[in-house]
Coordinates of C-alpha atoms in Angstrom, one line a residue:
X1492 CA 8.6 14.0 27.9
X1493 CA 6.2 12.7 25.4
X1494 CA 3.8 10.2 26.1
X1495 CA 3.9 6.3 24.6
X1496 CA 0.9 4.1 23.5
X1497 CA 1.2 0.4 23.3
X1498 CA -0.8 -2.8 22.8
X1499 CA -1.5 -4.9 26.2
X1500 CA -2.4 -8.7 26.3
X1501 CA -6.0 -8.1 29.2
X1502 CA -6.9 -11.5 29.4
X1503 CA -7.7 -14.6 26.9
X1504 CA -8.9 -13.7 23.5
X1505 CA -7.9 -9.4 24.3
X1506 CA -5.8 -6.7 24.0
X1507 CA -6.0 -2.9 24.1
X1508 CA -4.3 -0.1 23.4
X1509 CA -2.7 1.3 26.8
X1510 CA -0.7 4.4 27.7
X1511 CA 2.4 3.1 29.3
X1512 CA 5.7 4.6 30.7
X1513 CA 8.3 6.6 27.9
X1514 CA 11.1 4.2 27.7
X1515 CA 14.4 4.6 29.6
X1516 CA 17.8 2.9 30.1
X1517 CA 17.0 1.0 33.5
X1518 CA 14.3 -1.2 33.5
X1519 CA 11.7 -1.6 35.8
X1520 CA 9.4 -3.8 37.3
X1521 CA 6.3 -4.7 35.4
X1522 CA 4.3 -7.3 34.1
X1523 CA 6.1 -10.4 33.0
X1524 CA 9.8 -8.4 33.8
X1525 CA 11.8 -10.8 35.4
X1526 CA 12.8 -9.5 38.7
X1527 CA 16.2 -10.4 38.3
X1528 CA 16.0 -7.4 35.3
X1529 CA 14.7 -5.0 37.5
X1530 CA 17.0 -1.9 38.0
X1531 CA 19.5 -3.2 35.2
X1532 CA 20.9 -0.7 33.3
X1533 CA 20.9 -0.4 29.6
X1534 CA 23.2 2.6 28.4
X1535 CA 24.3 0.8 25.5
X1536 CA 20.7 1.1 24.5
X1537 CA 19.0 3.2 22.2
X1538 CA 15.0 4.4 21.8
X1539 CA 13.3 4.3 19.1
X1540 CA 10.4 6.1 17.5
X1541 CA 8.8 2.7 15.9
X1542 CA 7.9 3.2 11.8
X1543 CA 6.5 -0.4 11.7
X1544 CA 5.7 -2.8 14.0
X1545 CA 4.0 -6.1 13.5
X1546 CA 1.4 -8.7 15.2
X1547 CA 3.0 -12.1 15.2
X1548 CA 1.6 -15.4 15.0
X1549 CA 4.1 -16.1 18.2
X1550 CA 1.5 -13.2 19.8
X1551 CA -1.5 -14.7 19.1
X1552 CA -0.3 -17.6 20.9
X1553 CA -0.3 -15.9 24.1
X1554 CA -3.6 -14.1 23.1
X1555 CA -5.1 -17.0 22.9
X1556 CA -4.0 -17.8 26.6
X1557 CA -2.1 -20.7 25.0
X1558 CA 0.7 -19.6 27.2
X1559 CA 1.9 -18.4 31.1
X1560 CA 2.0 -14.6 29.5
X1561 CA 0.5 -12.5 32.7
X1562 CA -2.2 -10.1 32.2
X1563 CA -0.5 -6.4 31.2
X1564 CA 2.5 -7.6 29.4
X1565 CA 3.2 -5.5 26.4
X1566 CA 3.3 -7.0 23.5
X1567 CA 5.3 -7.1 20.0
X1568 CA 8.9 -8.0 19.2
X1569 CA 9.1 -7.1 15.2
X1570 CA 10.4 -3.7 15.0
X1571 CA 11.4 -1.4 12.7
X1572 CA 12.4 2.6 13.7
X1573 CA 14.1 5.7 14.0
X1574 CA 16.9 6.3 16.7
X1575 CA 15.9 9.4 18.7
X1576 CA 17.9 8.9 22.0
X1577 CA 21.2 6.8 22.2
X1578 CA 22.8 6.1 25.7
X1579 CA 25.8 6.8 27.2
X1580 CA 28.1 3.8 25.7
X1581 CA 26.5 3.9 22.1
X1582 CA 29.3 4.6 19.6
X1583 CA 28.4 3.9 16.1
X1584 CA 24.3 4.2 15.8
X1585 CA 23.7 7.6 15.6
X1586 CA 20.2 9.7 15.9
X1587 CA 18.1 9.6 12.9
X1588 CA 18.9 6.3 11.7
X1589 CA 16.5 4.2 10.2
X1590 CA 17.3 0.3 11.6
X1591 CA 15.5 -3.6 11.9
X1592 CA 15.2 -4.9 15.2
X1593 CA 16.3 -8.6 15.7
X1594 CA 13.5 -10.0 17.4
X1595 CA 15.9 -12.4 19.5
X1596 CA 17.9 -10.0 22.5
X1597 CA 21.6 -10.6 22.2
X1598 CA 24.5 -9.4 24.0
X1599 CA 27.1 -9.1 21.8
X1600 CA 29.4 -10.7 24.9
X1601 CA 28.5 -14.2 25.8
X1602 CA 29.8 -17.8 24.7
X1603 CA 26.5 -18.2 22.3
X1604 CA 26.8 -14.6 21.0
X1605 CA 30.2 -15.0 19.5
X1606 CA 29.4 -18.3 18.6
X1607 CA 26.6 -17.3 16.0
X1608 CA 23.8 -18.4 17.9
X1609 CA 22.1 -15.0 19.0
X1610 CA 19.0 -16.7 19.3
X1611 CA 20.1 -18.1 22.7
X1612 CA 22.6 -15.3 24.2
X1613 CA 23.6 -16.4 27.6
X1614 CA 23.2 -13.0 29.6
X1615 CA 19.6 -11.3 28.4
X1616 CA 17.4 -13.8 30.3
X1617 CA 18.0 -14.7 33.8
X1618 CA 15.6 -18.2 33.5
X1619 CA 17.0 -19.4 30.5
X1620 CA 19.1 -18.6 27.7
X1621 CA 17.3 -16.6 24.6
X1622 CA 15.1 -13.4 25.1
X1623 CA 12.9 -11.0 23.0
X1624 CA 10.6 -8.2 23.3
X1625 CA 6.9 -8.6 24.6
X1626 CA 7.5 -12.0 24.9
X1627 CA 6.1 -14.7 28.1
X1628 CA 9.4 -16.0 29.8
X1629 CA 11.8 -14.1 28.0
X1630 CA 13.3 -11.7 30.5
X1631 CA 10.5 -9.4 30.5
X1632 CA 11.7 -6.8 28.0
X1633 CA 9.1 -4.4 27.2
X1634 CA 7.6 -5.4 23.9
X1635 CA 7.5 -3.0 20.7
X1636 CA 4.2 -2.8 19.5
X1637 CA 4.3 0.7 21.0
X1638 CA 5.1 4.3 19.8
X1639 CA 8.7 3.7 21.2
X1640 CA 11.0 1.3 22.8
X1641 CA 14.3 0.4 24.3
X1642 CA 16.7 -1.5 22.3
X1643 CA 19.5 -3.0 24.7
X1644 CA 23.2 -3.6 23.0
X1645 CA 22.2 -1.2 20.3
X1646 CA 25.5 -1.5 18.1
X1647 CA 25.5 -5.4 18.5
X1648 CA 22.0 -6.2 17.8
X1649 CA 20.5 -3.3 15.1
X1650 CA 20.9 -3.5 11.7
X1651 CA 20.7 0.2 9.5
X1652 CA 19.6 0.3 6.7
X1653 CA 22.1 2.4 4.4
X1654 CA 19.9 5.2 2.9
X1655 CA 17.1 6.4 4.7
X1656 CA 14.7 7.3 1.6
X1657 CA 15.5 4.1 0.2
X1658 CA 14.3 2.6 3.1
X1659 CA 11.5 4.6 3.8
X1660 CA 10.0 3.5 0.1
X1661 CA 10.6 0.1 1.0
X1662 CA 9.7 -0.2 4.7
X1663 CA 6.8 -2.8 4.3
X1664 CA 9.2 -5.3 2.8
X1665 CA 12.0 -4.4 5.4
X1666 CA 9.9 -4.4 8.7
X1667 CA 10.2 -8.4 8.1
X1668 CA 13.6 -8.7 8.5
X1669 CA 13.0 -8.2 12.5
X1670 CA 11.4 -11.6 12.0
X1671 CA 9.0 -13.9 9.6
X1672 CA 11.6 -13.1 6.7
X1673 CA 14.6 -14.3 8.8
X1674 CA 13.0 -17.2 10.0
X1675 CA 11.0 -18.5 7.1
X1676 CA 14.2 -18.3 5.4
X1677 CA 16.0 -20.2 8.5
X1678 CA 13.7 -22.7 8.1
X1679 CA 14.1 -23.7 4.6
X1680 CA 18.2 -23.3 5.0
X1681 CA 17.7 -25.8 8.0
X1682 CA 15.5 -27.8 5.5
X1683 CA 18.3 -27.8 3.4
X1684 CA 16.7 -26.3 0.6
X1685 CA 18.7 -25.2 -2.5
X1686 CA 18.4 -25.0 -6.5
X1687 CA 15.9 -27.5 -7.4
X1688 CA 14.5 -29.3 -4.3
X1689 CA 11.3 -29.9 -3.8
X1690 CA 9.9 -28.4 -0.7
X1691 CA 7.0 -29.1 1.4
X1692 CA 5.9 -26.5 4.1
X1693 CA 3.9 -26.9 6.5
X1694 CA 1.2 -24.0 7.7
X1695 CA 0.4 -20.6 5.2
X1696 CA 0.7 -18.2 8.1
X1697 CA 2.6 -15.6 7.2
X1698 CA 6.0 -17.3 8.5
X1699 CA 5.0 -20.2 6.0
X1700 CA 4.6 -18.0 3.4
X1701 CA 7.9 -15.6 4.3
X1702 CA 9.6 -19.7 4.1
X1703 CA 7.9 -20.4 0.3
X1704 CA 9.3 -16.6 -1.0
X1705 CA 12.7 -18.3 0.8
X1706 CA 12.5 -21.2 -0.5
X1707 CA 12.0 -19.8 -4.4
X1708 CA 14.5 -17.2 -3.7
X1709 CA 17.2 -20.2 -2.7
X1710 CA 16.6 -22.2 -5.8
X1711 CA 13.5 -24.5 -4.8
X1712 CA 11.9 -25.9 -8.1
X1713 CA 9.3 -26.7 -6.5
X1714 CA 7.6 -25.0 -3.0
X1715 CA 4.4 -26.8 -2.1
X1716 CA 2.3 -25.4 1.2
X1717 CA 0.4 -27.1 3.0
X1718 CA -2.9 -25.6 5.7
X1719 CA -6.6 -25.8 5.6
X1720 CA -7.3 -22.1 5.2
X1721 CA -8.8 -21.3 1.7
X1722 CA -7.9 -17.6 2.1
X1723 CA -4.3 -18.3 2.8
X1724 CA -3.6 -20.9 0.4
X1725 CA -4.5 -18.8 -2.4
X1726 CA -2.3 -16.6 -1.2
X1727 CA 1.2 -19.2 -1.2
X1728 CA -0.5 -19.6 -5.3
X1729 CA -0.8 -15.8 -5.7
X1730 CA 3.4 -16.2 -6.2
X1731 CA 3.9 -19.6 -7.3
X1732 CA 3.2 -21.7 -5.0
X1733 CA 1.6 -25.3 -5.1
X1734 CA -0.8 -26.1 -2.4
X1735 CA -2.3 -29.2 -0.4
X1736 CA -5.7 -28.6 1.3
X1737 CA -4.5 -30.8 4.5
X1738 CA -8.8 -30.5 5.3
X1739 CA -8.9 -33.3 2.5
X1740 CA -6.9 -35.9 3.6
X1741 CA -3.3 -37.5 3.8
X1742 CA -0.5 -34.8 1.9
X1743 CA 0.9 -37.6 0.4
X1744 CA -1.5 -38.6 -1.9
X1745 CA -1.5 -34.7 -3.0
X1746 CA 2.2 -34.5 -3.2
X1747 CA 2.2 -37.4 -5.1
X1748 CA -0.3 -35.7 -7.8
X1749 CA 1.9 -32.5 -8.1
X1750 CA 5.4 -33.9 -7.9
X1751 CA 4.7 -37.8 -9.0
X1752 CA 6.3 -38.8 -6.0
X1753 CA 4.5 -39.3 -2.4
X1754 CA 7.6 -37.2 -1.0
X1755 CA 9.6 -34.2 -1.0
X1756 CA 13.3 -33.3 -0.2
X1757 CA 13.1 -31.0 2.1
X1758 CA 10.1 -30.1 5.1
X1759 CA 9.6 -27.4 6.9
X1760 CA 7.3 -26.6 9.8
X1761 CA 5.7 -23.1 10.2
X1762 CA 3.0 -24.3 12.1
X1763 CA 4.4 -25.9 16.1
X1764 CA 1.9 -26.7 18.9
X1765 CA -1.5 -25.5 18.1
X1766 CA -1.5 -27.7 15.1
X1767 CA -4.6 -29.5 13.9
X1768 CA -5.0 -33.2 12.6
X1769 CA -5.2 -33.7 8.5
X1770 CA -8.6 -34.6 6.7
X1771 CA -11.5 -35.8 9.4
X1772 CA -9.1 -34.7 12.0
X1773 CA -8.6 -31.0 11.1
X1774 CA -11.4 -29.9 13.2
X1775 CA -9.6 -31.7 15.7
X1776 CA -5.8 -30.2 17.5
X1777 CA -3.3 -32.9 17.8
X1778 CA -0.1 -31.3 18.1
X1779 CA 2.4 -34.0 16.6
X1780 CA 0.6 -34.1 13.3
X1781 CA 2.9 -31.7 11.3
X1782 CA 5.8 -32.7 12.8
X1783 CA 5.0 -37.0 12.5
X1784 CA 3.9 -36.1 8.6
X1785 CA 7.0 -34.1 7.5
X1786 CA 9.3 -37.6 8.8
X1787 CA 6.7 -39.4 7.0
X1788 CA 7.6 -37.7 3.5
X1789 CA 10.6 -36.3 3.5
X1790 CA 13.0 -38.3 1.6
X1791 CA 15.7 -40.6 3.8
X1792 CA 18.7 -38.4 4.4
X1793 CA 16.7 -35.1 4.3
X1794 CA 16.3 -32.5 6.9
X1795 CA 13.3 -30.7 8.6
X1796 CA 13.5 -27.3 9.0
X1797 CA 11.0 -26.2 12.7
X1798 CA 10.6 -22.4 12.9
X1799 CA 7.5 -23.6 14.1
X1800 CA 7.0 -22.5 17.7
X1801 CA 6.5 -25.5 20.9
X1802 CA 7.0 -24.1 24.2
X1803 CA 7.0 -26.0 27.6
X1804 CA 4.4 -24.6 28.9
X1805 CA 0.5 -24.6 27.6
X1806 CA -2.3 -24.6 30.0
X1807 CA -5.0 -25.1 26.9
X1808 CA -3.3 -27.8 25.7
X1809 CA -5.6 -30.7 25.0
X1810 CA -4.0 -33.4 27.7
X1811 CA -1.0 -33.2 30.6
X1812 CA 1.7 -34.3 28.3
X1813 CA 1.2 -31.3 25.9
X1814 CA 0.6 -29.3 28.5
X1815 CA 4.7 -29.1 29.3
X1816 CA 5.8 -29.6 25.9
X1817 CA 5.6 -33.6 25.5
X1818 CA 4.5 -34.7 22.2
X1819 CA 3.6 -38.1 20.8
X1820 CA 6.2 -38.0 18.3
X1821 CA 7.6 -40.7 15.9
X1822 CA 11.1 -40.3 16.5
X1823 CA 11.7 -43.6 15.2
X1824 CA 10.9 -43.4 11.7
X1825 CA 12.8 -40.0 12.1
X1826 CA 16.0 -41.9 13.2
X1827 CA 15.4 -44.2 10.4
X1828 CA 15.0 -42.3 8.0
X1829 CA 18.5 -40.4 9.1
X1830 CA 17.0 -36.8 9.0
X1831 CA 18.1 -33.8 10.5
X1832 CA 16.0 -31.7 12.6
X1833 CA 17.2 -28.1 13.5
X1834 CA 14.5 -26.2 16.6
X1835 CA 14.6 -23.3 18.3
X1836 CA 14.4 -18.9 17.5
X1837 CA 16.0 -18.1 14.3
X1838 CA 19.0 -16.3 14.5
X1839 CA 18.3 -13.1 13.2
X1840 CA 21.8 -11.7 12.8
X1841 CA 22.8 -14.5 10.7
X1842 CA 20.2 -13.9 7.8
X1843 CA 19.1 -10.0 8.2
X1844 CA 21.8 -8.0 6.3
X1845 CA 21.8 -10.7 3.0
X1846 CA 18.2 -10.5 3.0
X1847 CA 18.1 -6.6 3.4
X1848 CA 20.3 -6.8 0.6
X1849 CA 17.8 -8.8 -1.5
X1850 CA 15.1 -6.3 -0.8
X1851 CA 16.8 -3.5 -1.3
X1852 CA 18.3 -4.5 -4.8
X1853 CA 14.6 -6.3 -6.0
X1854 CA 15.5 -9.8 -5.8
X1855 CA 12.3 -10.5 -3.6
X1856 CA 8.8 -8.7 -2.7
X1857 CA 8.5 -10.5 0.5
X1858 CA 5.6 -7.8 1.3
X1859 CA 3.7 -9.0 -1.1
X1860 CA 4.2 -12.7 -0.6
X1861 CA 2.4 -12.6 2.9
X1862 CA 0.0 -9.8 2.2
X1863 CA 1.4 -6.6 4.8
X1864 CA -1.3 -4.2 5.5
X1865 CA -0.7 -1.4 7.7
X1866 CA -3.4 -0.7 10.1
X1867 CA -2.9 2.3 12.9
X1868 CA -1.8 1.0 16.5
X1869 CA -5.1 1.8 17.6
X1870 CA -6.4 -0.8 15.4
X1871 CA -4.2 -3.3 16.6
X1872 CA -7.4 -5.3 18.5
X1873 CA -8.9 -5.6 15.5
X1874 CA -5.8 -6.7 13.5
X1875 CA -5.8 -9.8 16.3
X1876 CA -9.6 -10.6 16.1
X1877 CA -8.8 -10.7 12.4
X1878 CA -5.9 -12.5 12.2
X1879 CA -7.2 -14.8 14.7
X1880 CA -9.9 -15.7 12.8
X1881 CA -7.6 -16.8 10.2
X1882 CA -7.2 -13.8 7.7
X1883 CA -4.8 -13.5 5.4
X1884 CA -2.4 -10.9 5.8
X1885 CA 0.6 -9.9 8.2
X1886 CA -1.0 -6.7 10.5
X1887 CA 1.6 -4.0 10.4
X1888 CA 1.2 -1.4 12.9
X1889 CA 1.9 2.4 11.9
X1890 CA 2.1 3.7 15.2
X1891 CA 3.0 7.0 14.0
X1892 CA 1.2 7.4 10.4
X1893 CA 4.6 7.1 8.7
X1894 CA 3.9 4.3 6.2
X1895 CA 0.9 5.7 4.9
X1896 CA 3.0 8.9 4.0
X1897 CA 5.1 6.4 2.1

């Protein structure tokens, strides 16, 4: 039996590198498994040896302590591997296969499942519907920043690539189909972005950026993002992108320079609850800004696009009504203006195979657009200070020094 390191949120503002239990095909009880989970048993699961695994904005959340996540809870749910061990009911993902991981947990089974809507699958999370690895209320599933890992419902939920050297070459583009790609590209098809809208997204994390290289690859003629990190919006220009310094004011009036118009067609949010206030108030968090600006200039009869994460529960939220969820929004204007708002986890099943397909053929170089640098997992608390601090770059764990080989 070999032994299996993974990253651990300790405590506010920390993580380390832990040795933690091989993986089987019962879970156990741990920190943040639900105890309705305990003792269920998961031979339609496979393990995997994990190529690429990355740190996630939705992480740093619960790093920050801006979440219930328990102290211990392993962490990571954007995972790329290699199948070494498939269970007893597996039939048609085989040892040796290279596959993505869909950070959402799906059954296969349920009402939602067959419905599309993986995202929310019925029968993975005993509180609520919708589950993923590493994640604080989400079943407990042991997270995937880690040399290996359990994937439950392995023929529903993985997706393999089709030529193992092709993938290899490519992995840093294809280790963000478990997640940013998927969603950023949810987003802007939520947005209802298509050849030549103009597009306005909000935040140039790496799930903001992952939406601009979505938004260009659907048609957009023109993707403006908005944030108040220098270092990231020279980044969204490094491929094309306009930018809006939200530190300096009111978007509109900067919209209104690049497009001649105070408003765009379609809005997306890559930013959710930890936003901060535009010009004097950017110092300042006020988590209804990005949301109450898209509704103010998105066209009437567009649609906002909210990848964007808002939980229900924040305990360093800045007053009681964020603190479960409740936001000062202006749903009126919304309803006036007759837009469309789509919430909630992407479903990753929907997108992954069409975008694997534009990787793989050179239609986009989504590794590029948001900056993946490998780093070893032992790195990984040092991938969080940096990213914290505002870097960037998408961390991409190697936990087994393949993508440096490649």
């Amino acid at each position: 039996m070999t032994g299996n390191k993974a990253v651990a949120y300790i405590g506010k503002g920390s993580v380390e590198v832990q040795e933690i239990e091989y993986p089987g095909f019962v879970l156990h009880d741990g920190p943040g498994v639900n105890k309705a989970n305990v003792g269920r048993e998961c031979h339609h699961g496979v393990i995997l040896r994990n190529i690429a695994t990355n740190i996630c904005g939705s992480d740093q959340h619960m790093v920050r302590g801006r979440t219930t996540a328990p102290e211990g809870l392993v962490l990571g749910h954007e995972i790329t591997g290699e199948v070494v061990e498939t269970g007893r009911d597996v039939e048609f993902v085989h040892t040796g296969d290279i596959v993505s991981v869909p950070f959402n947990i799906a059954c296969g089974r349920c009402r939602n499942c067959k419905e599309g809507k993986t995202g929310i699958c019925l029968n993975v999370n005993p509180d609520r519907p919708g589950s993923a690895y590493g994640y604080v209320d989400m079943g407990g599933w042991v997270g995937g920043q880690a040399e290996y890992v359990m994937v439950p419902y392995a023929d529903w939920n993985l997706l393999k690539f089709p030529d193992r050297d092709q993938a290899l070459a490519k992995i840093l583009d294809l280790t963000m189909l478990s997640d940013i790609f998927p969603t950023g590209f949810h987003g802007c098809v939520s947005a209802g972005v298509t050849v030549g809208s103009t597009v306005y997204i909000a935040g140039a994390g790496p799930v903001g950026l992952a939406a601009a290289a979505s938004a260009q690859l659907l048609g957009a003629a023109v993707v403006i993002v908005g944030d108040l990190n220098a270092e990231r919006l020279a980044q969204a220009r490094s491929f094309g992108c306009e930018t809006v310094d939200v530190s300096q004011g009111d978007p509109k009036d900067q919209l209104n320079e690049i497009l001649g118009v105070p408003e765009v067609d379609c809005g997306v949010d890559a930013v959710g609850f930890e936003a901060r206030g535009h010009g004097r108030d950017s110092a300042t968090e006020k988590p209804a800004t990005v949301l109450n600006s898209l509704m103010d200039f998105t066209r009437a009869g567009g649609a906002l696009g909210i990848p964007g994460l808002y939980v229900t529960g924040d305990p360093g939220a800045a007053d009681e009504a964020a603190r479960e969820g409740a936001l000062s929004l202006r749903i009126g204007l919304g309803w006036a203006k007759s837009h469309a708002f789509t919430t909630g986890q992407c479903p990753v099943m929907r997108y992954h195979r069409k975008l694997m397909m534009a990787i793989l053929h050179d239609k986009v170089q989504i590794a590029k657009a948001v900056n993946a640098t490998p780093i070893p997992l032992v790195e990984a608390p040092r991938g969080y200070h940096e990213f914290d601090q505002g870097a960037a770059r998408k961390y991409v764990l190697d936990p087994h020094g393949m993508l440096s080989r490649n």
